[in-house]
CSV table of C-alpha atoms and ligand atoms in Angstrom, one decimal:
chain,number,residue,atom,x,y,z
A,1,VAL,CA,33.2,16.6,-9.4
A,2,SER,CA,32.3,14.3,-6.6
A,3,LEU,CA,28.7,13.1,-6.1
A,4,ARG,CA,28.8,14.8,-2.7
A,5,ALA,CA,29.7,18.2,-4.3
A,6,ARG,CA,27.1,17.8,-7.0
A,7,LEU,CA,24.3,16.9,-4.6
A,8,SER,CA,25.3,19.8,-2.3
A,9,ILE,CA,25.4,22.3,-5.0
A,10,LEU,CA,22.2,21.1,-6.5
A,11,SER,CA,20.3,21.3,-3.2
A,12,VAL,CA,21.6,24.7,-2.2
A,13,ALA,CA,20.9,26.0,-5.7
A,14,LEU,CA,17.4,24.6,-5.5
A,15,LEU,CA,16.8,26.2,-2.1
A,16,LEU,CA,18.1,29.5,-3.2
A,17,ALA,CA,15.9,29.5,-6.3
A,18,LEU,CA,12.8,28.6,-4.1
A,19,LEU,CA,13.7,31.4,-1.6
A,20,LEU,CA,14.1,33.9,-4.4
A,21,VAL,CA,10.8,32.9,-6.0
A,22,GLY,CA,9.1,33.1,-2.6
A,23,ALA,CA,10.6,36.6,-1.9
A,24,GLY,CA,9.5,37.8,-5.4
A,25,ALA,CA,6.0,36.5,-4.8
A,26,GLU,CA,5.8,38.1,-1.4
A,27,TYR,CA,7.0,41.4,-2.8
A,28,LEU,CA,4.2,41.4,-5.4
A,29,VAL,CA,1.5,40.2,-3.1
A,30,LEU,CA,2.4,42.7,-0.5
A,31,GLY,CA,2.3,45.5,-3.1
A,32,ALA,CA,-1.2,44.5,-4.2
A,33,TYR,CA,-2.3,44.2,-0.7
A,34,LEU,CA,-1.0,47.6,0.4
A,35,ARG,CA,-2.7,49.3,-2.5
A,36,HIS,CA,-6.0,47.6,-1.8
A,37,ASP,CA,-5.7,48.5,1.8
A,38,GLU,CA,-4.9,52.1,1.0
A,39,ALA,CA,-7.9,52.3,-1.4
A,40,SER,CA,-10.3,51.1,1.3
A,41,VAL,CA,-8.8,53.7,3.7
A,42,LEU,CA,-9.6,56.4,1.2
A,43,ARG,CA,-13.1,55.0,0.6
A,44,GLN,CA,-13.7,55.0,4.3
A,45,ARG,CA,-12.5,58.5,4.6
A,46,ILE,CA,-15.1,59.6,2.1
A,47,ASN,CA,-17.9,57.7,3.7
A,48,GLN,CA,-17.0,58.9,7.2
A,49,THR,CA,-16.6,62.5,6.2
A,50,VAL,CA,-19.8,62.7,4.2
A,51,ARG,CA,-21.8,61.0,7.1
A,52,ASP,CA,-20.3,63.3,9.7
A,53,LEU,CA,-21.1,66.4,7.6
A,54,ASP,CA,-24.6,65.1,7.0
A,55,VAL,CA,-25.3,64.6,10.7
A,56,ARG,CA,-23.5,67.4,12.4
A,57,GLY,CA,-23.6,70.1,9.8
A,58,LEU,CA,-20.5,71.9,8.9
A,59,PRO,CA,-19.1,74.3,11.5
A,60,ARG,CA,-16.2,75.3,9.3
A,61,CYS,CA,-18.2,76.1,6.3
A,62,PRO,CA,-19.2,79.7,6.8
A,63,PRO,CA,-21.4,80.3,3.7
A,64,THR,CA,-24.0,77.8,4.8
A,65,ARG,CA,-26.0,78.4,7.9
A,66,PRO,CA,-24.5,76.2,10.6
A,67,ALA,CA,-27.8,74.8,11.9
A,68,THR,CA,-28.8,73.6,8.5
A,69,PRO,CA,-27.8,70.1,7.8
A,70,LEU,CA,-25.5,70.0,4.9
A,71,LEU,CA,-27.5,67.8,2.7
A,72,ALA,CA,-30.6,69.5,1.7
A,73,GLY,CA,-30.6,67.5,-1.4
A,74,ARG,CA,-28.7,69.7,-3.7
A,75,LEU,CA,-25.0,70.2,-4.3
A,76,ASN,CA,-24.2,73.9,-4.5
A,77,PRO,CA,-20.7,75.2,-4.9
A,78,ALA,CA,-20.5,76.2,-1.3
A,79,ARG,CA,-21.3,72.7,-0.2
A,80,ALA,CA,-19.0,71.2,-2.7
A,81,GLU,CA,-16.2,73.4,-1.4
A,82,CYS,CA,-17.0,72.4,2.1
A,83,ILE,CA,-16.9,68.7,1.4
A,84,ALA,CA,-13.7,69.0,-0.6
A,85,GLY,CA,-12.1,71.0,2.2
A,86,ALA,CA,-13.0,68.4,4.7
A,87,LEU,CA,-11.6,65.6,2.6
A,88,GLY,CA,-8.5,67.1,1.2
A,89,GLY,CA,-5.2,67.4,3.0
A,90,ALA,CA,-1.5,67.8,2.7
A,91,GLU,CA,-1.1,64.3,1.1
A,92,VAL,CA,-4.6,63.7,-0.1
A,93,SER,CA,-6.3,65.7,-2.8
A,94,ALA,CA,-10.1,65.7,-3.3
A,95,VAL,CA,-12.2,66.6,-6.3
A,96,ILE,CA,-15.9,67.0,-6.2
A,97,LEU,CA,-17.8,66.6,-9.4
A,98,ASP,CA,-21.3,67.7,-10.0
A,99,SER,CA,-23.8,65.7,-11.9
A,100,SER,CA,-22.6,67.1,-15.2
A,101,GLN,CA,-19.1,65.8,-14.6
A,102,ALA,CA,-17.8,69.3,-14.1
A,103,VAL,CA,-15.4,70.0,-11.2
A,104,ALA,CA,-17.5,71.6,-8.5
A,105,ALA,CA,-14.6,72.0,-6.0
A,106,HIS,CA,-11.2,70.6,-5.2
A,107,ALA,CA,-8.7,70.7,-2.4
A,108,GLY,CA,-5.4,69.3,-1.4
A,109,GLN,CA,-1.8,69.6,-2.7
A,110,ALA,CA,-1.2,66.3,-4.4
A,111,GLY,CA,-1.9,65.9,-8.1
A,112,GLN,CA,-5.4,65.2,-9.3
A,113,PRO,CA,-5.3,62.4,-11.8
A,114,GLN,CA,-7.8,62.5,-14.6
A,115,LEU,CA,-9.6,59.1,-14.9
A,116,ALA,CA,-11.4,57.7,-17.9
A,117,PRO,CA,-14.8,59.4,-18.7
A,118,GLU,CA,-16.5,56.0,-18.5
A,119,GLN,CA,-15.5,55.7,-14.8
A,120,TYR,CA,-16.9,59.2,-14.0
A,121,ARG,CA,-20.2,58.2,-15.8
A,122,GLN,CA,-20.4,55.1,-13.8
A,123,ALA,CA,-19.8,56.9,-10.5
A,124,LEU,CA,-22.5,59.5,-11.3
A,125,ALA,CA,-24.8,56.6,-12.2
A,126,GLY,CA,-24.4,55.4,-8.7
A,127,SER,CA,-21.9,52.5,-8.9
A,128,PRO,CA,-18.6,52.9,-7.1
A,129,SER,CA,-15.5,51.7,-9.0
A,130,ASP,CA,-12.5,49.9,-7.9
A,131,TYR,CA,-9.4,51.9,-7.1
A,132,VAL,CA,-7.2,53.1,-10.0
A,133,LEU,CA,-3.5,53.5,-10.3
A,134,THR,CA,-2.1,56.2,-12.6
A,135,GLY,CA,1.2,57.8,-13.4
A,136,THR,CA,4.6,56.2,-13.8
A,137,SER,CA,6.0,53.9,-11.1
A,138,SER,CA,8.2,56.7,-9.7
A,139,GLU,CA,5.3,59.0,-9.2
A,140,GLU,CA,2.4,56.6,-9.0
A,141,MET,CA,-1.0,57.8,-7.7
A,142,ILE,CA,-3.8,55.8,-6.3
A,143,ALA,CA,-7.3,57.2,-6.8
A,144,VAL,CA,-10.8,56.1,-5.7
A,145,LEU,CA,-14.0,57.4,-7.1
A,146,GLN,CA,-17.3,57.2,-5.2
A,147,PRO,CA,-20.8,58.5,-6.0
A,148,LEU,CA,-21.8,61.4,-3.7
A,149,ARG,CA,-25.1,60.6,-2.2
A,150,LEU,CA,-27.1,63.3,-0.4
A,151,ARG,CA,-30.3,62.0,1.2
A,152,GLY,CA,-30.1,58.9,-0.9
A,153,ARG,CA,-29.8,60.8,-4.1
A,154,VAL,CA,-26.6,60.8,-6.2
A,155,VAL,CA,-25.8,64.5,-6.6
A,156,GLY,CA,-22.2,64.1,-7.8
A,157,ALA,CA,-19.0,62.2,-7.4
A,158,VAL,CA,-16.0,62.3,-5.0
A,159,GLN,CA,-12.5,61.5,-6.2
A,160,LEU,CA,-9.8,61.1,-3.6
A,161,SER,CA,-6.2,60.5,-4.7
A,162,GLU,CA,-2.8,60.3,-3.1
A,163,SER,CA,0.8,59.3,-4.0
A,164,THR,CA,1.8,55.7,-3.4
A,165,MET,CA,5.3,56.7,-2.5
A,166,PRO,CA,5.0,55.6,1.1
A,167,LEU,CA,3.8,52.1,-0.1
A,168,HIS,CA,6.8,51.9,-2.3
A,169,THR,CA,9.1,52.6,0.6
A,170,THR,CA,7.4,49.9,2.7
A,171,GLN,CA,7.8,47.4,-0.2
A,172,ARG,CA,11.5,48.3,-0.7
A,173,ARG,CA,12.1,47.8,3.0
A,174,LEU,CA,10.5,44.4,2.9
A,175,LEU,CA,12.6,43.5,-0.2
A,176,THR,CA,15.7,44.4,1.7
A,177,VAL,CA,14.7,42.2,4.7
A,178,LEU,CA,13.7,39.3,2.4
A,179,GLY,CA,17.0,39.6,0.5
A,180,LEU,CA,19.1,39.5,3.6
A,181,ALA,CA,17.2,36.6,5.1
A,182,THR,CA,17.5,34.7,1.8
A,183,LEU,CA,21.2,35.3,1.8
A,184,ALA,CA,21.6,34.2,5.4
A,185,LEU,CA,19.6,31.0,4.8
A,186,ALA,CA,21.5,30.2,1.6
A,187,LEU,CA,24.8,30.6,3.6
A,188,VAL,CA,23.6,28.3,6.3
A,189,ALA,CA,22.4,25.8,3.7
A,190,ALA,CA,25.8,26.0,1.9
A,191,LEU,CA,27.5,25.2,5.2
A,192,VAL,CA,25.2,22.4,6.4
A,193,THR,CA,24.2,20.6,3.2
A,194,PRO,CA,27.7,19.2,2.4
A,195,LEU,CA,27.8,17.7,5.9
A,196,LEU,CA,24.4,16.1,5.6
A,197,VAL,CA,25.1,14.8,2.1
A,198,SER,CA,28.4,13.4,3.3
A,199,ARG,CA,26.7,11.7,6.1
A,200,ALA,CA,24.1,10.2,3.9
A,201,LEU,CA,26.8,9.0,1.5
A,202,ARG,CA,28.9,7.3,4.1
A,203,PRO,CA,27.4,3.8,3.6
A,204,LEU,CA,28.2,4.2,-0.1
A,205,ARG,CA,31.8,5.0,0.7
A,206,ARG,CA,32.0,1.9,2.9
A,207,LEU,CA,30.5,-0.2,0.1
A,208,THR,CA,33.1,1.1,-2.3
A,209,ARG,CA,35.9,0.1,0.0
A,210,ALA,CA,34.3,-3.3,0.6
A,211,ALA,CA,34.0,-3.9,-3.2
A,212,SER,CA,37.6,-2.9,-3.7
A,213,ALA,CA,38.7,-5.3,-0.9
A,214,LEU,CA,36.6,-8.1,-2.5
A,215,ALA,CA,38.1,-7.4,-5.8
A,216,ALA,CA,41.6,-7.5,-4.3
A,217,GLY,CA,40.8,-11.0,-3.0
A,218,ASP,CA,39.7,-10.3,0.6
A,219,LEU,CA,36.6,-12.6,0.5
A,220,ASP,CA,35.8,-12.2,4.2
A,221,HIS,CA,35.2,-8.5,3.9
A,222,ARG,CA,31.6,-7.5,4.6
A,223,VAL,CA,29.9,-4.2,5.0
A,224,GLU,CA,28.0,-3.2,8.1
A,225,GLU,CA,24.3,-3.3,7.2
A,226,PRO,CA,22.4,-0.2,8.4
A,227,PRO,CA,19.3,-1.1,10.3
A,228,VAL,CA,17.1,1.0,8.0
A,229,THR,CA,15.7,-0.7,5.0
A,230,ASP,CA,16.2,2.2,2.6
A,231,GLU,CA,17.9,1.9,-0.8
A,232,VAL,CA,21.4,2.0,0.7
A,233,GLY,CA,20.5,-0.5,3.4
A,234,ARG,CA,19.2,-2.9,0.7
A,235,LEU,CA,22.3,-2.3,-1.4
A,236,ALA,CA,24.5,-3.2,1.6
A,237,ARG,CA,22.5,-6.4,2.2
A,238,ALA,CA,22.6,-7.4,-1.4
A,239,PHE,CA,26.4,-6.7,-1.5
A,240,ASN,CA,26.9,-9.0,1.5
A,241,GLU,CA,24.8,-11.7,0.0
A,242,MET,CA,26.8,-11.4,-3.2
A,243,ALA,CA,30.1,-11.6,-1.4
A,244,ALA,CA,29.0,-14.7,0.5
A,245,ALA,CA,27.8,-16.3,-2.7
A,246,VAL,CA,31.1,-15.6,-4.4
A,247,GLN,CA,33.0,-17.0,-1.4
A,248,ARG,CA,30.8,-20.1,-1.4
A,249,ALA,CA,31.3,-20.6,-5.1
A,250,LEU,CA,35.0,-20.2,-4.9
A,251,GLY,CA,35.1,-22.6,-1.9
A,252,VAL,CA,33.2,-25.2,-3.8
A,253,ARG,CA,35.4,-24.9,-6.8
A,254,GLU,CA,38.6,-25.1,-4.7
A,255,GLU,CA,37.3,-28.1,-2.9
A,256,SER,CA,36.3,-30.0,-6.1
A,257,GLU,CA,39.7,-29.0,-7.7
A,258,ALA,CA,41.5,-30.3,-4.7
A,259,GLY,CA,39.4,-33.5,-4.8
A,260,MET,CA,40.2,-33.9,-8.4
A,261,ARG,CA,43.9,-33.5,-7.8
A,262,THR,CA,43.9,-36.1,-5.1
A,263,PHE,CA,41.9,-38.5,-7.2
A,264,VAL,CA,44.3,-38.1,-10.2
A,265,SER,CA,47.4,-38.5,-8.1
A,266,ASP,CA,45.9,-41.5,-6.3
A,267,ALA,CA,44.9,-43.1,-9.6
A,268,SER,CA,48.4,-42.5,-11.1
A,269,HIS,CA,50.0,-43.9,-8.0
A,270,GLU,CA,47.8,-47.0,-8.2
A,271,LEU,CA,48.7,-47.5,-11.9
A,272,ARG,CA,52.3,-47.0,-11.3
A,273,THR,CA,52.8,-50.0,-9.1
A,274,PRO,CA,51.7,-52.7,-11.6
A,275,LEU,CA,53.5,-50.8,-14.4
A,276,THR,CA,56.7,-50.9,-12.4
A,277,THR,CA,56.3,-54.6,-11.9
A,278,LEU,CA,55.6,-55.2,-15.6
A,279,GLN,CA,58.7,-53.2,-16.5
A,280,GLY,CA,60.8,-55.2,-14.1
A,281,GLN,CA,59.6,-58.5,-15.6
A,282,LEU,CA,60.2,-57.3,-19.1
A,283,ASP,CA,63.7,-56.2,-18.2
A,284,VAL,CA,64.4,-59.6,-16.8
A,285,LEU,CA,63.0,-61.3,-19.8
A,286,GLY,CA,65.0,-59.0,-22.1
A,287,ARG,CA,68.2,-60.0,-20.4
A,288,GLY,CA,67.8,-63.5,-21.6
A,289,ALA,CA,65.7,-65.1,-18.8
A,290,ALA,CA,63.2,-66.1,-21.5
A,291,ALA,CA,65.5,-69.0,-22.4
A,292,ASP,CA,64.8,-70.7,-19.1
A,293,ARG,CA,61.3,-72.2,-19.4
A,294,ALA,CA,60.5,-72.1,-15.6
A,295,THR,CA,61.5,-68.4,-15.2
A,296,LEU,CA,59.5,-67.5,-18.3
A,297,ARG,CA,56.4,-69.2,-16.9
A,298,THR,CA,56.7,-67.4,-13.6
A,299,SER,CA,57.3,-64.1,-15.3
A,300,LEU,CA,54.4,-64.4,-17.6
A,301,GLY,CA,52.1,-65.5,-14.7
A,302,SER,CA,53.2,-62.5,-12.7
A,303,MET,CA,52.7,-60.2,-15.7
A,304,GLN,CA,49.3,-61.7,-16.3
A,305,ARG,CA,48.2,-60.9,-12.7
A,306,GLU,CA,49.4,-57.3,-12.9
A,307,VAL,CA,47.6,-56.8,-16.2
A,308,THR,CA,44.4,-58.2,-14.8
A,309,ARG,CA,44.7,-56.1,-11.8
A,310,MET,CA,45.4,-53.0,-13.9
A,311,SER,CA,42.4,-53.6,-16.1
A,312,ALA,CA,40.2,-54.1,-13.1
A,313,LEU,CA,41.5,-50.8,-11.7
A,314,VAL,CA,40.9,-49.0,-14.9
A,315,GLU,CA,37.4,-50.4,-15.1
A,316,ASP,CA,36.7,-49.2,-11.6
A,317,LEU,CA,38.0,-45.8,-12.4
A,318,LEU,CA,35.8,-45.6,-15.5
A,319,ILE,CA,32.7,-46.6,-13.5
A,320,LEU,CA,33.5,-44.0,-10.9
A,321,THR,CA,34.0,-41.1,-13.4
A,322,ARG,CA,30.9,-42.1,-15.2
A,323,LEU,CA,28.9,-42.1,-12.0
A,324,GLU,CA,30.2,-38.7,-11.0
A,325,SER,CA,30.0,-36.9,-14.3
A,326,PRO,CA,26.8,-34.9,-14.2
A,327,GLY,CA,24.3,-35.1,-17.0
A,328,THR,CA,24.6,-38.8,-17.7
A,329,PRO,CA,21.0,-40.0,-18.0
A,330,ALA,CA,20.2,-42.6,-15.4
A,331,ARG,CA,18.8,-45.8,-16.6
A,332,GLN,CA,15.4,-46.9,-15.2
A,333,ASP,CA,15.3,-50.7,-15.4
A,334,LEU,CA,13.0,-52.6,-13.2
A,335,VAL,CA,15.5,-54.6,-11.2
A,336,ASP,CA,14.7,-57.6,-9.0
A,337,LEU,CA,17.4,-57.5,-6.3
A,338,ASP,CA,16.6,-61.2,-5.3
A,339,ARG,CA,17.6,-62.3,-8.8
A,340,LEU,CA,20.8,-60.3,-8.8
A,341,VAL,CA,21.8,-61.7,-5.5
A,342,ALA,CA,21.1,-65.3,-6.7
A,343,GLU,CA,23.2,-64.8,-9.8
A,344,THR,CA,26.1,-63.4,-7.8
A,345,VAL,CA,26.0,-66.2,-5.2
A,346,ASP,CA,26.1,-68.7,-8.1
A,347,GLU,CA,29.2,-67.1,-9.6
A,348,GLN,CA,30.9,-66.8,-6.2
A,349,SER,CA,30.2,-70.5,-5.4
A,350,VAL,CA,32.3,-71.4,-8.5
A,351,ARG,CA,35.3,-69.5,-7.2
A,352,GLN,CA,34.8,-70.4,-3.5
A,353,PRO,CA,33.0,-73.8,-3.4
A,354,ASN,CA,33.6,-74.2,0.3
A,355,GLN,CA,32.1,-70.9,1.4
A,356,ARG,CA,28.8,-71.3,3.2
A,357,VAL,CA,26.2,-68.8,1.8
A,358,GLU,CA,22.6,-68.4,2.9
A,359,VAL,CA,20.0,-66.3,1.1
A,360,ASP,CA,17.0,-65.0,3.1
A,361,ALA,CA,14.7,-63.4,0.6
A,362,GLY,CA,11.3,-62.0,1.6
A,363,VAL,CA,8.2,-62.3,-0.5
A,364,ALA,CA,9.2,-63.1,-4.1
A,365,GLY,CA,9.2,-60.1,-6.4
A,366,GLU,CA,8.9,-57.6,-3.7
A,367,ALA,CA,12.5,-56.4,-3.6
A,368,ARG,CA,12.3,-54.5,-6.8
A,369,VAL,CA,13.8,-51.1,-7.5
A,370,LEU,CA,14.1,-48.8,-10.5
A,371,GLY,CA,17.6,-48.2,-11.7
A,372,ASP,CA,20.6,-49.2,-13.6
A,373,ARG,CA,20.9,-53.0,-13.6
A,374,GLU,CA,24.6,-53.2,-14.3
A,375,GLN,CA,25.5,-50.7,-11.6
A,376,LEU,CA,23.3,-52.5,-9.0
A,377,ARG,CA,24.9,-55.8,-10.0
A,378,ARG,CA,28.3,-54.1,-9.4
A,379,VAL,CA,27.2,-53.2,-5.9
A,380,ILE,CA,26.3,-56.7,-5.0
A,381,VAL,CA,29.4,-58.1,-6.6
A,382,ASN,CA,31.6,-55.7,-4.7
A,383,LEU,CA,30.1,-56.5,-1.4
A,384,SER,CA,30.3,-60.2,-2.1
A,385,THR,CA,33.9,-60.0,-3.2
A,386,ASN,CA,34.8,-58.1,-0.1
A,387,ALA,CA,33.2,-60.7,2.1
A,388,ALA,CA,35.1,-63.4,0.3
A,389,LYS,CA,38.4,-61.5,0.6
A,390,TYR,CA,38.1,-60.1,4.1
A,391,ALA,CA,35.8,-62.5,5.9
A,392,PRO,CA,36.3,-66.0,4.4
A,393,GLY,CA,34.8,-68.9,6.4
A,394,GLY,CA,31.8,-68.7,8.6
A,395,THR,CA,28.5,-68.0,6.9
A,396,HIS,CA,27.7,-65.2,4.5
A,397,ARG,CA,24.0,-64.2,4.9
A,398,TRP,CA,22.2,-62.3,2.3
A,399,ARG,CA,18.8,-60.8,3.3
A,400,THR,CA,16.3,-58.8,1.3
A,401,ARG,CA,13.2,-57.2,2.6
A,402,ARG,CA,10.7,-54.6,1.6
A,403,ALA,CA,9.4,-52.2,4.3
A,404,GLY,CA,6.9,-49.7,3.0
A,405,ALA,CA,8.5,-47.7,0.2
A,406,THR,CA,12.0,-49.0,1.0
A,407,VAL,CA,13.8,-52.1,-0.1
A,408,SER,CA,16.7,-53.2,2.0
A,409,LEU,CA,19.5,-55.5,1.0
A,410,SER,CA,22.1,-56.7,3.5
A,411,LEU,CA,25.1,-59.0,3.6
A,412,ALA,CA,26.4,-60.2,7.0
A,413,ASP,CA,29.6,-62.1,7.4
A,414,GLU,CA,31.4,-63.6,10.4
A,415,GLY,CA,34.8,-62.1,9.6
A,416,PRO,CA,37.2,-60.2,11.9
A,417,GLY,CA,35.2,-56.9,11.5
A,418,ILE,CA,36.4,-53.5,10.6
A,419,PRO,CA,38.1,-51.4,13.3
A,420,GLU,CA,35.9,-48.6,14.5
A,421,THR,CA,38.5,-46.0,13.8
A,422,VAL,CA,38.5,-46.7,10.1
A,423,GLN,CA,34.8,-47.4,9.6
A,424,GLN,CA,34.2,-43.8,8.4
A,425,ARG,CA,36.9,-44.1,5.8
A,426,ILE,CA,36.4,-47.4,4.1
A,427,PHE,CA,34.0,-45.8,1.6
A,428,ASP,CA,36.7,-43.3,0.5
A,429,ARG,CA,38.3,-43.9,-2.8
A,430,PHE,CA,41.6,-45.8,-2.7
A,431,TYR,CA,41.2,-46.4,1.0
A,432,ARG,CA,42.2,-49.9,2.2
A,433,VAL,CA,42.6,-51.0,5.7
A,434,GLY,CA,46.2,-52.0,6.2
A,435,GLY,CA,48.0,-49.7,3.7
A,436,ASP,CA,48.9,-49.8,0.0
A,437,ALA,CA,48.4,-52.0,-3.0
A,438,GLY,CA,51.2,-54.4,-1.9
A,439,SER,CA,49.5,-55.6,1.2
A,440,ALA,CA,45.9,-56.0,0.0
A,441,PRO,CA,44.6,-57.4,-3.2
A,442,GLY,CA,42.1,-54.7,-4.0
A,443,SER,CA,42.2,-51.1,-5.4
A,444,GLY,CA,40.3,-49.6,-2.6
A,445,LEU,CA,37.6,-48.4,-5.0
A,446,GLY,CA,35.0,-51.2,-4.4
A,447,LEU,CA,33.1,-49.5,-1.5
A,448,ALA,CA,33.5,-46.0,-3.1
A,449,ILE,CA,31.6,-47.4,-6.1
A,450,VAL,CA,29.0,-49.0,-3.9
A,451,ARG,CA,28.3,-45.7,-2.2
A,452,SER,CA,28.3,-43.7,-5.4
A,453,VAL,CA,25.8,-46.1,-7.1
A,454,VAL,CA,23.5,-46.3,-4.1
A,455,GLU,CA,23.4,-42.5,-3.6
A,456,ALA,CA,22.8,-42.0,-7.3
A,457,HIS,CA,19.8,-44.2,-6.9
A,458,GLY,CA,18.5,-42.2,-4.0
A,459,GLY,CA,19.5,-44.7,-1.3
A,460,THR,CA,21.9,-45.0,1.7
A,461,VAL,CA,24.6,-47.5,2.8
A,462,GLY,CA,24.8,-48.6,6.4
A,463,LEU,CA,27.6,-50.4,8.2
A,464,ALA,CA,27.6,-52.4,11.4
A,465,SER,CA,30.8,-54.1,12.4
A,466,SER,CA,32.2,-55.9,15.4
A,467,PRO,CA,35.0,-58.4,15.9
A,468,GLN,CA,32.3,-61.1,15.3
A,469,GLY,CA,31.3,-59.9,11.9
A,470,THR,CA,30.4,-57.1,9.6
A,471,THR,CA,27.0,-56.3,8.0
A,472,PHE,CA,26.6,-53.9,5.1
A,473,THR,CA,23.0,-52.7,4.6
A,474,ILE,CA,21.7,-50.9,1.5
A,475,SER,CA,18.4,-49.1,1.5
A,476,LEU,CA,16.8,-48.1,-1.8
A,477,PRO,CA,13.5,-46.6,-2.8
A,478,ALA,CA,11.2,-49.5,-3.8
A,479,ALA,CA,9.8,-49.6,-7.3
A,480,ALA,CA,6.1,-48.7,-7.3
A,481,GLY,CA,3.6,-51.6,-7.4
B,1,ADP,N1,33.3,-57.6,4.8
B,1,ADP,C1,34.4,-57.0,5.3
B,1,ADP,N2,35.1,-57.4,6.4
B,1,ADP,C2,36.2,-56.7,6.8
B,1,ADP,N3,36.7,-55.7,6.2
B,1,ADP,C3,36.2,-55.2,5.1
B,1,ADP,C4,35.0,-55.9,4.5
B,1,ADP,N4,34.7,-55.2,3.4
B,1,ADP,C5,35.6,-54.2,3.2
B,1,ADP,N5,36.5,-54.2,4.2
B,1,ADP,C6,37.6,-53.3,4.4
B,1,ADP,O1,37.3,-52.1,3.7
B,1,ADP,C7,38.4,-51.7,2.8
B,1,ADP,C8,37.9,-51.1,1.6
B,1,ADP,O2,37.1,-52.0,0.8
B,1,ADP,P1,37.0,-51.7,-0.8
B,1,ADP,O3,36.7,-50.3,-1.0
B,1,ADP,O4,36.1,-52.8,-1.4
B,1,ADP,O5,38.5,-51.9,-1.3
B,1,ADP,P2,39.3,-53.2,-1.6
B,1,ADP,O6,38.4,-54.3,-1.6
B,1,ADP,O7,39.9,-52.9,-2.9
B,1,ADP,O8,40.4,-53.3,-0.6
B,1,ADP,C9,39.1,-53.0,2.5
B,1,ADP,O9,40.4,-52.8,2.3
B,1,ADP,C10,38.9,-53.8,3.8
B,1,ADP,O10,39.9,-53.6,4.7
B,2,MG,MG1,36.6,-54.5,-2.6
């Protein structure tokens, strides 16, 4: 059974039960009220009649003298008869009791129920009792019993009784009306409730569809968020947030997977070139060229270069993967950049004795940062190697400065510069200006490593280049103190 049907049935059933309970309660309350009301009518009838008789005498009671007030203080049979006659009627029967509980007179057609002796004693003692119901429910009687006071003295008791049949009729009629109304209301509810429930459940149906669409791979699917912030509204919002999060996560994964694929294929491509060369050389040697000393030397020299190049490439790859694998604890050496620069310049001067290099250091010991000494050395070596390769001649100027909490390190050369169109890309892995491995001596990983290291140390790399020269500037957080 659907939720909609269940909710509808439940609410209609609840409504019906409440209406029925209400109708039952009304029936009972009305019954009690009608009897109470009838009893007070009877009581009033007694009081009224006795008072009238007392004041005006009794014209229709022949045995007594008309002029004499009825209540001379004693109840004689004639007076009793007279009072009974005035009280009794076709539906109401009256009984007058004298002070000895004996029936002094009675009148009226209806039955005269016998009440408990205790009640008669009480009435004769002067206290009126509540009304009494007697008989079975099909022929129920209601009776009231009042002391009969003449001139302030209790001289007997009056009992008035009548059938409650008319009350039953009224009650039954009410029951019919209530029953019909309940039925009509239940019918209306049964028609309207499913519509209301269905309306309330519409957002849930939309959510179900959206969830199915998401599961089927439609990551762009969202549900309309209702403006109200009820449970369904919050659910819709949560669903949309979840869908967006899933989409983001999948996007990130796809991106990193794509990046990984490119990286692996680029690396394989880079390794294949020297391997092909090596294979060619080995083939040549295998065919007997080793016999010729000059060819052998050339071949070995070429093989040596390829192997050197390959190991440099593999080392660069290793550094990059280590930098980018998460969870590697970062070393926190206190590194003096001035000293690293000095060391690098010394090494470089051995290889390029004619290159003019100037070092402009600030206050000694100020350019200190916290980090991995070997990685930072690699940054300086890479920049220096690039300047030597791509901007030989002119002057290479190193400059270190500390400004507040930042240490900056820059290398300016007077080379041909880097075309503006490729300035964005030179930090990419394997990117070389001017094509593949054949035309340039590097792997294209140097600046990628520079950027990775600097960013891992919380710094930035800047580049300014023109046809007159290029300046790389590295900013790193300074070590405290
Ligand atoms: N100082 C420089 N002057 C001009 N071009 C440079 C300089 N440094 C780097 N480049 C350019 O940036 C490219 C990428 O450098 P890099 O990542 O170190 O790779 P590689 O040195 O292996 O070619 C180089 O191919 C070169 O064209
Ligand atoms: Mg390089």
